[in-house]
Amino acid sequence: MINNNPRSYVNTCIIGNNDKESLGLGSISNQNMLNQILDIPPIHTISCTSYGTFLLDFDGNVWSFGSNTLGQLGLGHNKNVNIPTKIEDLNDIQQISCGCCAFGYFLAKDSQSKIFAAGANYYGQLGMAVYNGDLKNTGNINP
């Protein structure tokens, strides 16, 4: 029998450098073997920066963890987070993307084509006039 339900067999595993708490395992030790991230729903999409990770689950929720010095995790503060934390201000999200440069930022698009952004905006990469580390709605995308 073929299982056509991707939610029933999805595990999220991670490996690598963890000095900025970016692996979501609740520790800061580097990992040289795959480790499953526990206590999260099945994940549809993963997007990473140099020091942060974003997970999009099948229900349209976004989870983030890692370095957050610029507010790029979208959690409303700028403290590092070492476990997956749901971004409460986002729901019905369909796509996520991250900026991986020295200035971290995060973008999400919901089912109404609204774009949300968080993190550094030093060069206008969030599409806003001024920097603000809080999660902000940049407006609708016109087709």
PDB file of C-alpha atoms in Angstrom:
ATOM      1  CA  MET A   1       0.000   0.000   0.000  1.00  0.00           C
ATOM      2  CA  ILE A   2       1.325   3.445  -0.908  1.00  0.00           C
ATOM      3  CA  ASN A   3       1.024   6.123   1.754  1.00  0.00           C
ATOM      4  CA  ASN A   4      -0.092   9.352   0.066  1.00  0.00           C
ATOM      5  CA  ASN A   5      -0.344  11.347   3.298  1.00  0.00           C
ATOM      6  CA  PRO A   6       2.986  13.193   3.762  1.00  0.00           C
ATOM      7  CA  ARG A   7       2.015  14.200   7.318  1.00  0.00           C
ATOM      8  CA  SER A   8       2.201  10.604   8.499  1.00  0.00           C
ATOM      9  CA  TYR A   9       5.890  10.035   7.858  1.00  0.00           C
ATOM     10  CA  VAL A  10       7.640  13.386   8.161  1.00  0.00           C
ATOM     11  CA  ASN A  11      10.487  13.794  10.669  1.00  0.00           C
ATOM     12  CA  THR A  12      12.694  16.844  10.792  1.00  0.00           C
ATOM     13  CA  CYS A  13      16.366  16.183  11.467  1.00  0.00           C
ATOM     14  CA  ILE A  14      19.276  18.592  11.746  1.00  0.00           C
ATOM     15  CA  ILE A  15      23.080  18.534  11.877  1.00  0.00           C
ATOM     16  CA  GLY A  16      25.946  21.045  12.051  1.00  0.00           C
ATOM     17  CA  ASN A  17      27.399  24.047  13.839  1.00  0.00           C
ATOM     18  CA  ASN A  18      25.292  25.164  16.787  1.00  0.00           C
ATOM     19  CA  ASP A  19      27.238  28.044  18.333  1.00  0.00           C
ATOM     20  CA  LYS A  20      24.284  30.433  17.818  1.00  0.00           C
ATOM     21  CA  GLU A  21      21.683  27.882  19.049  1.00  0.00           C
ATOM     22  CA  SER A  22      20.500  27.489  15.462  1.00  0.00           C
ATOM     23  CA  LEU A  23      19.825  23.724  15.507  1.00  0.00           C
ATOM     24  CA  GLY A  24      16.731  23.862  17.742  1.00  0.00           C
ATOM     25  CA  LEU A  25      17.865  21.017  19.987  1.00  0.00           C
ATOM     26  CA  GLY A  26      17.797  22.961  23.264  1.00  0.00           C
ATOM     27  CA  SER A  27      21.584  23.075  23.577  1.00  0.00           C
ATOM     28  CA  ILE A  28      24.582  24.898  22.115  1.00  0.00           C
ATOM     29  CA  SER A  29      26.749  21.866  21.294  1.00  0.00           C
ATOM     30  CA  ASN A  30      27.686  21.191  17.664  1.00  0.00           C
ATOM     31  CA  GLN A  31      26.218  18.036  16.130  1.00  0.00           C
ATOM     32  CA  ASN A  32      28.102  15.712  13.765  1.00  0.00           C
ATOM     33  CA  MET A  33      25.237  13.213  13.448  1.00  0.00           C
ATOM     34  CA  LEU A  34      21.619  13.793  12.431  1.00  0.00           C
ATOM     35  CA  ASN A  35      19.311  14.584  15.348  1.00  0.00           C
ATOM     36  CA  GLN A  36      15.536  14.656  15.179  1.00  0.00           C
ATOM     37  CA  ILE A  37      13.898  17.892  16.299  1.00  0.00           C
ATOM     38  CA  LEU A  38      11.235  16.841  18.775  1.00  0.00           C
ATOM     39  CA  ASP A  39       7.937  18.412  19.830  1.00  0.00           C
ATOM     40  CA  ILE A  40       7.058  19.975  16.491  1.00  0.00           C
ATOM     41  CA  PRO A  41       4.340  19.059  14.003  1.00  0.00           C
ATOM     42  CA  PRO A  42       5.244  17.586  10.597  1.00  0.00           C
ATOM     43  CA  ILE A  43       7.164  20.176   8.599  1.00  0.00           C
ATOM     44  CA  HIS A  44       6.479  21.124   4.984  1.00  0.00           C
ATOM     45  CA  THR A  45       9.298  23.630   4.277  1.00  0.00           C
ATOM     46  CA  ILE A  46      12.628  24.534   5.900  1.00  0.00           C
ATOM     47  CA  SER A  47      14.524  27.781   5.324  1.00  0.00           C
ATOM     48  CA  CYS A  48      17.817  28.688   6.991  1.00  0.00           C
ATOM     49  CA  THR A  49      20.156  31.602   7.504  1.00  0.00           C
ATOM     50  CA  SER A  50      23.739  31.282   8.706  1.00  0.00           C
ATOM     51  CA  TYR A  51      22.542  31.233  12.322  1.00  0.00           C
ATOM     52  CA  GLY A  52      18.778  30.697  12.247  1.00  0.00           C
ATOM     53  CA  THR A  53      16.199  28.203  11.066  1.00  0.00           C
ATOM     54  CA  PHE A  54      12.554  28.599  10.036  1.00  0.00           C
ATOM     55  CA  LEU A  55      10.059  25.752   9.678  1.00  0.00           C
ATOM     56  CA  LEU A  56       6.678  25.902   7.925  1.00  0.00           C
ATOM     57  CA  ASP A  57       4.275  23.185   9.051  1.00  0.00           C
ATOM     58  CA  PHE A  58       1.442  21.687   7.003  1.00  0.00           C
ATOM     59  CA  ASP A  59      -1.130  23.863   8.820  1.00  0.00           C
ATOM     60  CA  GLY A  60       0.528  27.131   7.747  1.00  0.00           C
ATOM     61  CA  ASN A  61       2.273  27.865  11.061  1.00  0.00           C
ATOM     62  CA  VAL A  62       5.879  29.072  11.203  1.00  0.00           C
ATOM     63  CA  TRP A  63       8.418  27.991  13.828  1.00  0.00           C
ATOM     64  CA  SER A  64      11.786  29.714  14.316  1.00  0.00           C
ATOM     65  CA  PHE A  65      14.961  29.274  16.357  1.00  0.00           C
ATOM     66  CA  GLY A  66      18.586  30.404  16.453  1.00  0.00           C
ATOM     67  CA  SER A  67      20.260  33.801  16.548  1.00  0.00           C
ATOM     68  CA  ASN A  68      17.814  36.643  17.001  1.00  0.00           C
ATOM     69  CA  THR A  69      19.992  39.699  17.641  1.00  0.00           C
ATOM     70  CA  LEU A  70      18.176  41.672  14.936  1.00  0.00           C
ATOM     71  CA  GLY A  71      14.688  40.333  15.658  1.00  0.00           C
ATOM     72  CA  GLN A  72      14.908  38.139  12.558  1.00  0.00           C
ATOM     73  CA  LEU A  73      13.056  35.240  14.225  1.00  0.00           C
ATOM     74  CA  GLY A  74       9.839  37.301  14.193  1.00  0.00           C
ATOM     75  CA  LEU A  75       9.098  36.606  17.872  1.00  0.00           C
ATOM     76  CA  GLY A  76       8.826  40.223  19.027  1.00  0.00           C
ATOM     77  CA  HIS A  77      12.139  40.253  20.935  1.00  0.00           C
ATOM     78  CA  ASN A  78      15.840  39.960  20.150  1.00  0.00           C
ATOM     79  CA  LYS A  79      16.941  37.056  22.385  1.00  0.00           C
ATOM     80  CA  ASN A  80      18.423  33.890  20.877  1.00  0.00           C
ATOM     81  CA  VAL A  81      16.103  30.873  20.958  1.00  0.00           C
ATOM     82  CA  ASN A  82      17.407  27.281  21.102  1.00  0.00           C
ATOM     83  CA  ILE A  83      14.131  25.375  20.587  1.00  0.00           C
ATOM     84  CA  PRO A  84      11.516  25.695  17.821  1.00  0.00           C
ATOM     85  CA  THR A  85       9.132  28.481  18.814  1.00  0.00           C
ATOM     86  CA  LYS A  86       5.878  29.147  17.000  1.00  0.00           C
ATOM     87  CA  ILE A  87       5.531  32.681  15.596  1.00  0.00           C
ATOM     88  CA  GLU A  88       2.095  33.461  17.008  1.00  0.00           C
ATOM     89  CA  ASP A  89       1.523  36.478  14.731  1.00  0.00           C
ATOM     90  CA  LEU A  90       1.670  34.310  11.596  1.00  0.00           C
ATOM     91  CA  ASN A  91      -0.906  31.837  10.348  1.00  0.00           C
ATOM     92  CA  ASP A  92      -2.126  30.521   7.026  1.00  0.00           C
ATOM     93  CA  ILE A  93       1.407  30.952   5.650  1.00  0.00           C
ATOM     94  CA  GLN A  94       2.207  29.330   2.308  1.00  0.00           C
ATOM     95  CA  GLN A  95       5.847  30.305   1.667  1.00  0.00           C
ATOM     96  CA  ILE A  96       8.880  31.282   3.736  1.00  0.00           C
ATOM     97  CA  SER A  97      12.313  32.604   2.808  1.00  0.00           C
ATOM     98  CA  CYS A  98      15.375  33.929   4.630  1.00  0.00           C
ATOM     99  CA  GLY A  99      18.154  36.362   3.905  1.00  0.00           C
ATOM    100  CA  CYS A 100      21.448  34.693   4.649  1.00  0.00           C
ATOM    101  CA  CYS A 101      23.847  37.626   4.722  1.00  0.00           C
ATOM    102  CA  ALA A 102      25.422  39.199   7.801  1.00  0.00           C
ATOM    103  CA  PHE A 103      22.133  41.049   8.331  1.00  0.00           C
ATOM    104  CA  GLY A 104      19.514  38.345   8.982  1.00  0.00           C
ATOM    105  CA  TYR A 105      15.949  38.730   7.880  1.00  0.00           C
ATOM    106  CA  PHE A 106      12.897  36.573   7.257  1.00  0.00           C
ATOM    107  CA  LEU A 107       9.952  36.804   4.836  1.00  0.00           C
ATOM    108  CA  ALA A 108       6.632  34.950   4.768  1.00  0.00           C
ATOM    109  CA  LYS A 109       3.677  34.998   2.350  1.00  0.00           C
ATOM    110  CA  ASP A 110       0.167  34.066   3.467  1.00  0.00           C
ATOM    111  CA  SER A 111      -2.770  32.705   1.462  1.00  0.00           C
ATOM    112  CA  GLN A 112      -3.963  36.266   0.722  1.00  0.00           C
ATOM    113  CA  SER A 113      -0.529  37.116  -0.801  1.00  0.00           C
ATOM    114  CA  LYS A 114       0.361  39.407   2.104  1.00  0.00           C
ATOM    115  CA  ILE A 115       4.084  39.577   2.778  1.00  0.00           C
ATOM    116  CA  PHE A 116       5.420  39.657   6.345  1.00  0.00           C
ATOM    117  CA  ALA A 117       9.006  40.561   7.210  1.00  0.00           C
ATOM    118  CA  ALA A 118      11.224  40.585  10.289  1.00  0.00           C
ATOM    119  CA  GLY A 119      14.869  41.341  11.012  1.00  0.00           C
ATOM    120  CA  ALA A 120      17.462  43.720   9.648  1.00  0.00           C
ATOM    121  CA  ASN A 121      16.386  46.380   7.194  1.00  0.00           C
ATOM    122  CA  TYR A 122      19.659  48.319   6.908  1.00  0.00           C
ATOM    123  CA  TYR A 123      19.544  48.286   3.105  1.00  0.00           C
ATOM    124  CA  GLY A 124      15.766  48.193   2.592  1.00  0.00           C
ATOM    125  CA  GLN A 125      15.636  44.403   2.163  1.00  0.00           C
ATOM    126  CA  LEU A 126      12.348  44.243   4.116  1.00  0.00           C
ATOM    127  CA  GLY A 127      10.633  46.635   1.743  1.00  0.00           C
ATOM    128  CA  MET A 128      10.055  49.167   4.542  1.00  0.00           C
ATOM    129  CA  ALA A 129      11.441  52.661   5.032  1.00  0.00           C
ATOM    130  CA  VAL A 130      12.777  52.194   8.585  1.00  0.00           C
ATOM    131  CA  TYR A 131      14.328  49.347  10.557  1.00  0.00           C
ATOM    132  CA  ASN A 132      12.141  47.562  13.099  1.00  0.00           C
ATOM    133  CA  GLY A 133      12.910  44.106  14.493  1.00  0.00           C
ATOM    134  CA  ASP A 134       9.227  43.306  15.069  1.00  0.00           C
ATOM    135  CA  LEU A 135       7.211  41.270  12.598  1.00  0.00           C
ATOM    136  CA  LYS A 136       5.533  43.647  10.169  1.00  0.00           C
ATOM    137  CA  ASN A 137       3.102  43.295   7.302  1.00  0.00           C
ATOM    138  CA  THR A 138       4.555  44.904   4.192  1.00  0.00           C
ATOM    139  CA  GLY A 139       1.244  44.848   2.321  1.00  0.00           C
ATOM    140  CA  ASN A 140      -0.328  42.931  -0.508  1.00  0.00           C
ATOM    141  CA  ILE A 141       1.471  41.754  -3.581  1.00  0.00           C
ATOM    142  CA  ASN A 142      -0.315  42.819  -6.719  1.00  0.00           C
ATOM    143  CA  PRO A 143      -0.419  40.137  -9.436  1.00  0.00           C
TER     144      PRO A 143
END
